[in-house]
């Protein structure tokens, strides 16, 4: 590096003056100044309490909070899960380009289906907890996942399901004793439940799906930005109950109809009393739509229909632009995609089946999964809205030997009706599509298909 002549002279001058160039000169006059002391108290800054997210992270750092499982029993658990959930028939379908023909039935399996990583992780953590704490009483705050076989298995393992009190979301935790183990399900647990468990002398096994935790982080961002959270979800669903517990101000909308109501209020205002009455179970305490809908952020239950979530987001953005103009709108609306990847992949896969239903000559599409499983219910919506005959069953027993099927409709009703048309025709091959929800093991699909193979075989003979 080269220096100018002026620079060299300046540096030399500093060097020749020694250390005095950087300190007070010995000849500097110190001026005495009177010291005034105020008797008034200095203003103190208001100390904000830690956010719910920060408190949750503190709970997770305690030695009795477990999220990584238990290696000492992992091998046994993996073997047990394989025996309970894996399917030779489904493996054959996957290796045969997702198509199989058997006993007069041709089956087309959706390309993405069944157990997701989050569900498998949750089951493994719960099973490991039972084996790792032998002799201890193990509780779970809710169903682990929305699948009857898995929850029945936990009952068989003597896991105690904490009973609901019948009052809102209340539960009876009185049976949780000192030194017990408490499992938090895949949907997560409310902030209040976490705080309660943290105050007790219990081991906590947290199986919450990371995608659910991602939603909690999103609503925390809403709070930091001074926004009200609009949650696309079912307000009574376990996951949404947990999510809103981490919010300050929120409103839940289950579908486009309810989103339209909120959007209309944002733009035009309206009958406040009527609005609050309609959403009374889906809003935060003290909710005021006249002030709390001026800045909003969107999040969603991870298992909702993604296209609808996107449409709701566009609607809210347009509403803010219409109300406040395009410049202000960007500071009044915020969204982050919190739909689970597995949910989207399974929705895309059944879309492919539906779009090719005529070409494949499908007689119907079978959707296998828990009747209270949100992600499975949304899989049914896709063929139903496309007028493709389809059924949602929760297990193989729904298929009767008398050629009836007991299934859940889009509206939530459980009905029984005739199943396979013209089943006696030996010359006609039955062609069907099949998929399963993210909480459904392959074994449940195999059992359902086996019932159909047997039904067709018996009818043909």
Short mmCIF file of C-alpha atoms in Angstrom, two decimals:
data_model
loop_
_atom_site.label_atom_id
_atom_site.label_comp_id
_atom_site.label_asym_id
_atom_site.label_seq_id
_atom_site.Cartn_x
_atom_site.Cartn_y
_atom_site.Cartn_z
CA UNK A 1 0.00 0.00 0.00
CA UNK A 2 1.40 3.48 -0.93
CA UNK A 3 0.96 6.59 1.25
CA UNK A 4 0.99 10.23 0.14
CA UNK A 5 3.74 12.60 1.36
CA UNK A 6 1.22 14.48 3.47
CA UNK A 7 0.21 11.25 5.16
CA UNK A 8 3.79 10.32 6.00
CA UNK A 9 4.42 13.79 7.51
CA UNK A 10 1.25 13.53 9.62
CA UNK A 11 2.18 10.09 10.97
CA UNK A 12 5.73 11.28 11.74
CA UNK A 13 4.33 14.19 13.71
CA UNK A 14 2.27 11.83 15.82
CA UNK A 15 5.23 9.59 16.49
CA UNK A 16 7.47 12.50 17.59
CA UNK A 17 4.91 13.69 20.13
CA UNK A 18 5.00 10.28 21.82
CA UNK A 19 2.00 9.03 23.67
CA UNK A 20 0.77 12.57 24.35
CA UNK A 21 -0.84 12.64 20.90
CA UNK A 22 -3.50 10.23 22.23
CA UNK A 23 -3.85 11.57 25.84
CA UNK A 24 -4.73 14.79 27.60
CA UNK A 25 -1.85 17.34 27.48
CA UNK A 26 -0.12 18.09 30.78
CA UNK A 27 -1.03 21.73 30.17
CA UNK A 28 -4.74 21.05 29.66
CA UNK A 29 -6.76 23.07 32.15
CA UNK A 30 -9.37 21.02 34.03
CA UNK A 31 -12.49 23.07 34.67
CA UNK A 32 -14.37 22.27 37.87
CA UNK A 33 -18.10 21.89 37.26
CA UNK A 34 -20.77 21.68 39.95
CA UNK A 35 -22.47 18.31 40.26
CA UNK A 36 -26.26 18.41 40.39
CA UNK A 37 -28.18 15.37 41.75
CA UNK A 38 -31.86 14.98 40.89
CA UNK A 39 -34.20 13.74 43.57
CA UNK A 40 -36.68 12.50 40.93
CA UNK A 41 -36.64 8.77 40.11
CA UNK A 42 -35.12 7.91 36.74
CA UNK A 43 -37.69 6.58 34.26
CA UNK A 44 -37.59 2.80 33.99
CA UNK A 45 -38.26 0.88 30.81
CA UNK A 46 -41.21 -1.47 30.92
CA UNK A 47 -39.96 -5.05 31.02
CA UNK A 48 -42.04 -7.17 28.68
CA UNK A 49 -42.79 -10.73 29.75
CA UNK A 50 -41.19 -13.42 27.58
CA UNK A 51 -43.26 -14.55 24.62
CA UNK A 52 -45.01 -17.90 24.68
CA UNK A 53 -42.51 -19.13 22.10
CA UNK A 54 -39.61 -18.13 24.36
CA UNK A 55 -41.22 -19.88 27.32
CA UNK A 56 -41.78 -23.03 25.27
CA UNK A 57 -38.12 -23.04 24.26
CA UNK A 58 -37.17 -22.78 27.94
CA UNK A 59 -39.36 -25.79 28.77
CA UNK A 60 -37.60 -27.76 26.02
CA UNK A 61 -34.21 -27.13 27.65
CA UNK A 62 -35.15 -28.87 30.90
CA UNK A 63 -33.59 -32.33 31.48
CA UNK A 64 -36.98 -34.08 31.71
CA UNK A 65 -38.15 -32.84 28.29
CA UNK A 66 -37.47 -35.43 25.56
CA UNK A 67 -37.71 -34.86 21.80
CA UNK A 68 -34.99 -37.10 20.36
CA UNK A 69 -36.26 -40.50 21.42
CA UNK A 70 -34.42 -43.25 23.27
CA UNK A 71 -31.66 -45.15 21.47
CA UNK A 72 -31.58 -47.99 23.98
CA UNK A 73 -34.95 -49.33 22.73
CA UNK A 74 -34.94 -48.05 19.14
CA UNK A 75 -34.07 -51.34 17.45
CA UNK A 76 -36.94 -53.17 19.15
CA UNK A 77 -39.38 -50.39 18.30
CA UNK A 78 -38.37 -50.33 14.63
CA UNK A 79 -38.97 -54.08 14.43
CA UNK A 80 -42.35 -53.77 16.13
CA UNK A 81 -43.46 -50.94 13.83
CA UNK A 82 -42.43 -52.94 10.77
CA UNK A 83 -44.49 -55.92 11.86
CA UNK A 84 -47.51 -53.75 12.65
CA UNK A 85 -47.54 -51.37 9.70
CA UNK A 86 -45.68 -52.74 6.65
CA UNK A 87 -47.45 -54.44 3.74
CA UNK A 88 -46.14 -56.91 1.17
CA UNK A 89 -49.04 -56.06 -1.15
CA UNK A 90 -48.34 -52.33 -1.08
CA UNK A 91 -44.63 -53.01 -1.64
CA UNK A 92 -45.60 -55.08 -4.70
CA UNK A 93 -47.73 -52.20 -5.99
CA UNK A 94 -44.85 -49.75 -5.61
CA UNK A 95 -42.42 -51.99 -7.49
CA UNK A 96 -44.97 -52.63 -10.26
CA UNK A 97 -45.50 -48.99 -11.30
CA UNK A 98 -48.32 -48.64 -8.72
CA UNK A 99 -50.64 -51.06 -10.55
CA UNK A 100 -51.70 -54.62 -9.72
CA UNK A 101 -54.34 -57.05 -11.03
CA UNK A 102 -55.72 -59.72 -8.73
CA UNK A 103 -58.94 -61.79 -8.48
CA UNK A 104 -60.76 -59.74 -11.12
CA UNK A 105 -59.72 -56.39 -9.62
CA UNK A 106 -57.28 -53.89 -11.11
CA UNK A 107 -55.85 -51.44 -8.59
CA UNK A 108 -54.17 -48.10 -9.31
CA UNK A 109 -52.33 -46.77 -6.26
CA UNK A 110 -51.69 -43.02 -5.94
CA UNK A 111 -48.00 -42.15 -6.34
CA UNK A 112 -47.84 -40.49 -2.90
CA UNK A 113 -49.86 -41.91 -0.05
CA UNK A 114 -49.83 -43.09 3.54
CA UNK A 115 -47.50 -42.45 6.45
CA UNK A 116 -45.51 -39.24 6.36
CA UNK A 117 -42.19 -38.73 8.13
CA UNK A 118 -43.76 -36.67 10.93
CA UNK A 119 -46.30 -39.40 11.76
CA UNK A 120 -43.69 -42.18 11.72
CA UNK A 121 -41.48 -40.07 13.99
CA UNK A 122 -44.35 -39.44 16.40
CA UNK A 123 -45.26 -43.14 16.64
CA UNK A 124 -41.63 -44.15 17.14
CA UNK A 125 -41.15 -41.60 19.94
CA UNK A 126 -44.32 -42.75 21.71
CA UNK A 127 -43.47 -46.45 21.43
CA UNK A 128 -39.90 -45.79 22.57
CA UNK A 129 -41.17 -43.84 25.57
CA UNK A 130 -43.28 -46.79 26.75
CA UNK A 131 -40.32 -49.19 26.49
CA UNK A 132 -37.77 -46.75 27.95
CA UNK A 133 -39.80 -46.10 31.10
CA UNK A 134 -40.83 -49.61 32.23
CA UNK A 135 -42.88 -49.61 35.40
CA UNK A 136 -43.87 -45.96 35.05
CA UNK A 137 -47.39 -44.76 34.31
CA UNK A 138 -47.45 -43.25 30.82
CA UNK A 139 -50.15 -40.73 29.85
CA UNK A 140 -50.95 -39.05 26.53
CA UNK A 141 -52.78 -35.72 26.27
CA UNK A 142 -54.78 -36.70 23.19
CA UNK A 143 -54.91 -39.28 20.42
CA UNK A 144 -51.36 -39.63 19.13
CA UNK A 145 -52.52 -39.39 15.51
CA UNK A 146 -55.92 -39.78 13.83
CA UNK A 147 -55.63 -43.48 13.17
CA UNK A 148 -57.63 -46.14 15.05
CA UNK A 149 -55.03 -48.93 14.78
CA UNK A 150 -52.24 -46.80 16.24
CA UNK A 151 -54.34 -45.49 19.13
CA UNK A 152 -55.67 -48.99 19.85
CA UNK A 153 -52.07 -50.20 20.03
CA UNK A 154 -51.25 -47.51 22.60
CA UNK A 155 -54.24 -48.63 24.66
CA UNK A 156 -52.88 -52.19 24.48
CA UNK A 157 -49.53 -50.85 25.73
CA UNK A 158 -51.40 -49.48 28.78
CA UNK A 159 -50.94 -45.82 27.84
CA UNK A 160 -53.47 -43.72 29.74
CA UNK A 161 -55.41 -41.29 27.52
CA UNK A 162 -56.17 -38.13 29.49
CA UNK A 163 -59.93 -37.69 29.65
CA UNK A 164 -61.74 -34.58 28.45
CA UNK A 165 -63.94 -32.81 30.97
CA UNK A 166 -66.68 -32.00 28.47
CA UNK A 167 -66.19 -28.27 28.97
CA UNK A 168 -64.63 -26.76 25.86
CA UNK A 169 -61.04 -27.97 25.49
CA UNK A 170 -60.74 -28.88 29.16
CA UNK A 171 -59.04 -32.09 30.29
CA UNK A 172 -58.70 -33.87 33.61
CA UNK A 173 -54.99 -33.95 34.50
CA UNK A 174 -55.63 -34.98 38.10
CA UNK A 175 -54.51 -38.55 37.44
CA UNK A 176 -51.04 -37.44 36.32
CA UNK A 177 -48.88 -38.29 39.31
CA UNK A 178 -45.42 -37.45 40.55
CA UNK A 179 -42.76 -39.17 38.43
CA UNK A 180 -45.17 -40.17 35.62
CA UNK A 181 -44.49 -39.84 31.90
CA UNK A 182 -46.61 -37.60 29.65
CA UNK A 183 -46.61 -37.90 25.84
CA UNK A 184 -47.54 -34.85 23.75
CA UNK A 185 -49.16 -36.00 20.45
CA UNK A 186 -48.22 -35.27 16.85
CA UNK A 187 -50.69 -32.36 16.74
CA UNK A 188 -48.86 -30.72 19.63
CA UNK A 189 -50.27 -29.55 22.94
CA UNK A 190 -51.54 -26.16 24.00
CA UNK A 191 -49.23 -23.68 25.69
CA UNK A 192 -51.30 -24.02 28.86
CA UNK A 193 -50.88 -27.80 28.87
CA UNK A 194 -47.13 -27.47 28.32
CA UNK A 195 -46.89 -25.00 31.20
CA UNK A 196 -48.84 -27.33 33.47
CA UNK A 197 -46.67 -30.33 32.62
CA UNK A 198 -43.54 -28.24 33.09
CA UNK A 199 -44.68 -27.40 36.63
CA UNK A 200 -45.11 -31.06 37.54
CA UNK A 201 -42.41 -33.60 38.36
CA UNK A 202 -42.98 -35.63 35.18
CA UNK A 203 -41.01 -36.71 32.13
CA UNK A 204 -42.39 -35.08 28.97
CA UNK A 205 -42.03 -36.84 25.62
CA UNK A 206 -42.80 -34.33 22.86
CA UNK A 207 -43.80 -35.99 19.57
CA UNK A 208 -45.10 -32.76 17.97
CA UNK A 209 -44.61 -32.75 14.20
CA UNK A 210 -41.96 -30.18 13.18
CA UNK A 211 -44.39 -28.79 10.60
CA UNK A 212 -46.80 -27.91 13.42
CA UNK A 213 -44.00 -26.15 15.30
CA UNK A 214 -43.36 -24.18 12.12
CA UNK A 215 -46.91 -22.81 12.30
CA UNK A 216 -46.34 -21.76 15.93
CA UNK A 217 -43.24 -19.85 14.84
CA UNK A 218 -45.31 -18.14 12.16
CA UNK A 219 -47.99 -16.88 14.56
CA UNK A 220 -45.20 -15.68 16.85
CA UNK A 221 -43.98 -13.54 13.94
CA UNK A 222 -47.51 -12.15 13.58
CA UNK A 223 -47.40 -10.99 17.20
CA UNK A 224 -44.02 -9.37 16.75
CA UNK A 225 -45.41 -7.43 13.77
CA UNK A 226 -48.51 -6.38 15.72
CA UNK A 227 -50.79 -8.47 13.54
CA UNK A 228 -53.89 -10.56 14.17
CA UNK A 229 -53.49 -14.19 13.10
CA UNK A 230 -56.04 -15.53 10.64
CA UNK A 231 -55.87 -19.32 10.95
CA UNK A 232 -57.20 -21.39 8.06
CA UNK A 233 -58.31 -24.40 10.06
CA UNK A 234 -61.04 -26.05 12.11
CA UNK A 235 -61.18 -24.31 15.46
CA UNK A 236 -61.94 -27.53 17.39
CA UNK A 237 -59.18 -29.59 15.74
CA UNK A 238 -56.40 -30.53 18.18
CA UNK A 239 -53.71 -28.91 16.06
CA UNK A 240 -55.58 -25.61 15.74
CA UNK A 241 -56.39 -25.61 19.48
CA UNK A 242 -52.64 -25.85 20.12
CA UNK A 243 -51.79 -23.19 17.52
CA UNK A 244 -54.22 -20.54 18.78
CA UNK A 245 -52.87 -21.02 22.31
CA UNK A 246 -49.64 -19.43 21.05
CA UNK A 247 -51.52 -16.44 19.56
CA UNK A 248 -52.58 -13.20 21.18
CA UNK A 249 -55.29 -12.05 18.76
CA UNK A 250 -56.71 -14.55 16.26
CA UNK A 251 -59.70 -15.66 14.22
CA UNK A 252 -60.15 -19.11 12.64
CA UNK A 253 -61.80 -19.62 9.25
CA UNK A 254 -62.55 -23.17 8.14
CA UNK A 255 -63.28 -22.50 4.47
CA UNK A 256 -63.67 -19.91 1.71
CA UNK A 257 -67.16 -18.97 2.86
CA UNK A 258 -65.91 -17.86 6.27
CA UNK A 259 -62.88 -16.17 4.70
CA UNK A 260 -65.28 -14.14 2.51
CA UNK A 261 -67.11 -13.01 5.65
CA UNK A 262 -63.86 -11.77 7.20
CA UNK A 263 -62.73 -10.10 3.97
CA UNK A 264 -66.06 -8.32 3.61
CA UNK A 265 -65.80 -7.00 7.18
CA UNK A 266 -62.26 -5.76 6.51
CA UNK A 267 -63.42 -3.74 3.51
CA UNK A 268 -66.94 -2.70 4.44
CA UNK A 269 -67.34 -3.23 8.17
CA UNK A 270 -70.75 -4.53 9.17
CA UNK A 271 -72.90 -5.83 11.98
CA UNK A 272 -70.29 -6.32 14.69
CA UNK A 273 -72.59 -8.21 17.05
CA UNK A 274 -73.68 -10.63 14.33
CA UNK A 275 -70.06 -11.17 13.21
CA UNK A 276 -68.88 -11.93 16.75
CA UNK A 277 -71.80 -14.29 17.35
CA UNK A 278 -71.00 -16.31 14.23
CA UNK A 279 -67.30 -16.65 15.12
CA UNK A 280 -67.77 -16.85 18.90
CA UNK A 281 -65.91 -20.19 19.19
CA UNK A 282 -63.22 -19.25 16.69
CA UNK A 283 -61.82 -15.97 18.04
CA UNK A 284 -59.54 -14.80 20.83
CA UNK A 285 -60.97 -13.37 24.02
CA UNK A 286 -61.96 -9.72 23.62
CA UNK A 287 -61.74 -9.88 19.84
CA UNK A 288 -62.72 -6.59 18.17
CA UNK A 289 -63.12 -6.86 14.38
CA UNK A 290 -63.16 -3.05 14.04
CA UNK A 291 -59.56 -2.75 15.23
CA UNK A 292 -58.04 -6.23 15.03
CA UNK A 293 -58.55 -6.78 11.30
CA UNK A 294 -56.49 -3.77 10.23
CA UNK A 295 -53.22 -5.78 10.19
CA UNK A 296 -53.40 -9.53 9.66
CA UNK A 297 -51.14 -12.48 9.01
CA UNK A 298 -52.21 -15.83 7.58
CA UNK A 299 -51.27 -19.26 8.89
CA UNK A 300 -53.02 -22.60 8.62
CA UNK A 301 -53.66 -25.99 10.07
CA UNK A 302 -51.00 -28.05 8.28
CA UNK A 303 -53.51 -30.56 6.89
CA UNK A 304 -55.85 -28.15 5.11
CA UNK A 305 -56.50 -28.09 1.39
CA UNK A 306 -53.59 -26.08 0.00
CA UNK A 307 -55.40 -24.54 -2.97
CA UNK A 308 -58.03 -23.15 -0.62
CA UNK A 309 -55.35 -21.70 1.69
CA UNK A 310 -53.75 -19.96 -1.28
CA UNK A 311 -57.12 -18.60 -2.41
CA UNK A 312 -57.79 -17.27 1.11
CA UNK A 313 -54.38 -15.60 1.12
CA UNK A 314 -55.07 -13.87 -2.21
CA UNK A 315 -58.47 -12.76 -0.91
CA UNK A 316 -56.99 -11.21 2.23
CA UNK A 317 -54.28 -9.45 0.25
CA UNK A 318 -56.84 -7.97 -2.17
CA UNK A 319 -59.02 -6.88 0.75
CA UNK A 320 -56.13 -4.97 2.31
CA UNK A 321 -55.33 -3.33 -1.02
CA UNK A 322 -58.94 -2.32 -1.49
CA UNK A 323 -59.23 -0.93 2.05
CA UNK A 324 -55.84 0.75 2.47
CA UNK A 325 -54.34 0.98 -1.02
CA UNK A 326 -51.45 -0.98 -2.57
CA UNK A 327 -48.70 0.94 -0.74
CA UNK A 328 -50.02 0.30 2.77
CA UNK A 329 -51.26 -3.21 2.00
CA UNK A 330 -47.77 -4.72 2.07
CA UNK A 331 -47.42 -3.67 5.72
CA UNK A 332 -50.89 -4.84 6.67
CA UNK A 333 -50.85 -8.39 5.32
CA UNK A 334 -48.22 -11.12 5.75
CA UNK A 335 -48.24 -14.82 4.97
CA UNK A 336 -45.89 -17.77 5.04
CA UNK A 337 -46.69 -21.18 3.58
CA UNK A 338 -47.26 -23.60 6.46
CA UNK A 339 -48.98 -26.42 4.57
CA UNK A 340 -47.12 -29.67 5.23
CA UNK A 341 -45.17 -31.02 2.22
CA UNK A 342 -46.60 -34.51 2.75
CA UNK A 343 -50.15 -33.13 2.73
CA UNK A 344 -49.53 -31.35 -0.56
CA UNK A 345 -47.85 -34.38 -2.18
CA UNK A 346 -50.81 -36.64 -1.31
CA UNK A 347 -53.28 -34.06 -2.62
CA UNK A 348 -51.32 -33.76 -5.89
CA UNK A 349 -51.20 -37.57 -6.26
CA UNK A 350 -54.96 -38.04 -5.95
CA UNK A 351 -55.43 -35.11 -8.36
CA UNK A 352 -53.49 -37.17 -10.90
CA UNK A 353 -55.79 -40.17 -10.34
CA UNK A 354 -58.87 -37.98 -10.72
CA UNK A 355 -57.62 -36.29 -13.88
CA UNK A 356 -56.98 -39.70 -15.44
CA UNK A 357 -60.10 -41.40 -14.07
CA UNK A 358 -61.82 -41.67 -17.46
CA UNK A 359 -58.70 -42.90 -19.25
CA UNK A 360 -58.08 -45.49 -16.52
CA UNK A 361 -61.79 -46.42 -16.53
CA UNK A 362 -61.98 -46.17 -12.73
CA UNK A 363 -65.16 -47.44 -11.09
CA UNK A 364 -64.33 -45.59 -7.88
CA UNK A 365 -61.52 -44.28 -5.69
CA UNK A 366 -61.05 -45.61 -2.16
CA UNK A 367 -59.58 -43.28 0.47
CA UNK A 368 -58.32 -45.05 3.60
CA UNK A 369 -57.72 -43.18 6.85
CA UNK A 370 -59.18 -42.14 10.19
CA UNK A 371 -62.63 -40.58 9.99
CA UNK A 372 -61.46 -37.70 12.18
CA UNK A 373 -58.30 -37.22 10.10
CA UNK A 374 -58.37 -33.79 8.48
CA UNK A 375 -55.78 -34.55 5.82
CA UNK A 376 -57.66 -37.73 4.80
CA UNK A 377 -60.98 -35.88 4.61
CA UNK A 378 -59.42 -33.36 2.23
CA UNK A 379 -58.22 -36.21 0.00
CA UNK A 380 -61.86 -37.27 -0.38
CA UNK A 381 -62.90 -33.76 -1.40
CA UNK A 382 -60.79 -33.89 -4.56
CA UNK A 383 -62.60 -36.78 -6.36
CA UNK A 384 -65.96 -35.76 -4.86
CA UNK A 385 -65.73 -32.26 -6.31
CA UNK A 386 -64.77 -33.78 -9.67
CA UNK A 387 -67.86 -36.07 -9.55
CA UNK A 388 -65.72 -39.22 -9.37
CA UNK A 389 -67.35 -41.94 -7.26
CA UNK A 390 -65.30 -42.22 -4.08
CA UNK A 391 -65.44 -43.50 -0.51
CA UNK A 392 -63.60 -42.66 2.71
CA UNK A 393 -63.27 -45.64 5.08
CA UNK A 394 -61.29 -45.82 8.30
CA UNK A 395 -60.52 -49.56 8.21
CA UNK A 396 -61.20 -52.77 6.28
CA UNK A 397 -64.20 -53.69 8.46
CA UNK A 398 -66.15 -50.96 6.63
CA UNK A 399 -66.40 -53.26 3.62
CA UNK A 400 -69.22 -55.76 4.25
CA UNK A 401 -69.52 -59.31 2.97
CA UNK A 402 -72.99 -58.35 1.68
CA UNK A 403 -71.41 -55.87 -0.78
CA UNK A 404 -72.06 -52.79 1.32
CA UNK A 405 -69.65 -50.09 2.37
CA UNK A 406 -69.81 -47.89 5.47
CA UNK A 407 -68.06 -44.61 4.75
CA UNK A 408 -67.75 -40.98 5.77
CA UNK A 409 -69.20 -38.36 3.44
CA UNK A 410 -67.78 -34.89 2.80
CA UNK A 411 -70.32 -33.47 5.23
CA UNK A 412 -69.08 -35.81 7.97
CA UNK A 413 -72.02 -38.23 8.02
CA UNK A 414 -71.33 -41.96 8.35
CA UNK A 415 -73.52 -43.85 5.88
CA UNK A 416 -73.87 -47.41 4.57
CA UNK A 417 -74.77 -48.16 0.96
CA UNK A 418 -74.34 -50.66 -1.85
CA UNK A 419 -70.67 -50.82 -2.80
CA UNK A 420 -69.65 -52.43 -6.10
CA UNK A 421 -72.02 -52.12 -9.05
CA UNK A 422 -72.56 -55.20 -11.22
CA UNK A 423 -70.24 -57.23 -9.00
CA UNK A 424 -71.63 -60.56 -10.21
CA UNK A 425 -70.49 -59.97 -13.80
CA UNK A 426 -67.55 -62.35 -14.20
CA UNK A 427 -66.62 -60.88 -17.58
CA UNK A 428 -66.17 -57.38 -16.21
CA UNK A 429 -62.99 -56.41 -14.40
CA UNK A 430 -63.35 -54.03 -11.45
CA UNK A 431 -60.99 -51.05 -11.79
CA UNK A 432 -60.30 -48.86 -8.78
CA UNK A 433 -57.97 -46.21 -7.46
CA UNK A 434 -56.74 -46.13 -3.87
CA UNK A 435 -54.90 -43.72 -1.61
CA UNK A 436 -54.45 -43.19 2.12
CA UNK A 437 -53.96 -40.33 4.54
CA UNK A 438 -50.67 -39.29 6.10
CA UNK A 439 -51.56 -41.08 9.34
CA UNK A 440 -52.55 -44.36 7.69
CA UNK A 441 -50.19 -47.39 7.70
CA UNK A 442 -49.73 -49.50 4.56
CA UNK A 443 -51.18 -52.49 6.41
CA UNK A 444 -54.58 -50.71 6.58
CA UNK A 445 -54.52 -50.30 2.78
CA UNK A 446 -53.60 -53.97 2.32
CA UNK A 447 -56.42 -55.14 4.59
CA UNK A 448 -58.94 -52.97 2.72
CA UNK A 449 -57.81 -54.21 -0.69
CA UNK A 450 -57.84 -57.82 0.54
CA UNK A 451 -61.49 -57.39 1.56
CA UNK A 452 -62.33 -56.14 -1.94
CA UNK A 453 -60.43 -58.99 -3.62
CA UNK A 454 -62.32 -61.50 -1.49
CA UNK A 455 -65.68 -59.81 -2.13
CA UNK A 456 -65.16 -59.87 -5.90
CA UNK A 457 -63.93 -63.45 -5.83
CA UNK A 458 -66.89 -64.69 -3.80
CA UNK A 459 -69.41 -62.81 -5.94
CA UNK A 460 -67.95 -64.14 -9.17
CA UNK A 461 -68.15 -67.71 -7.92
#
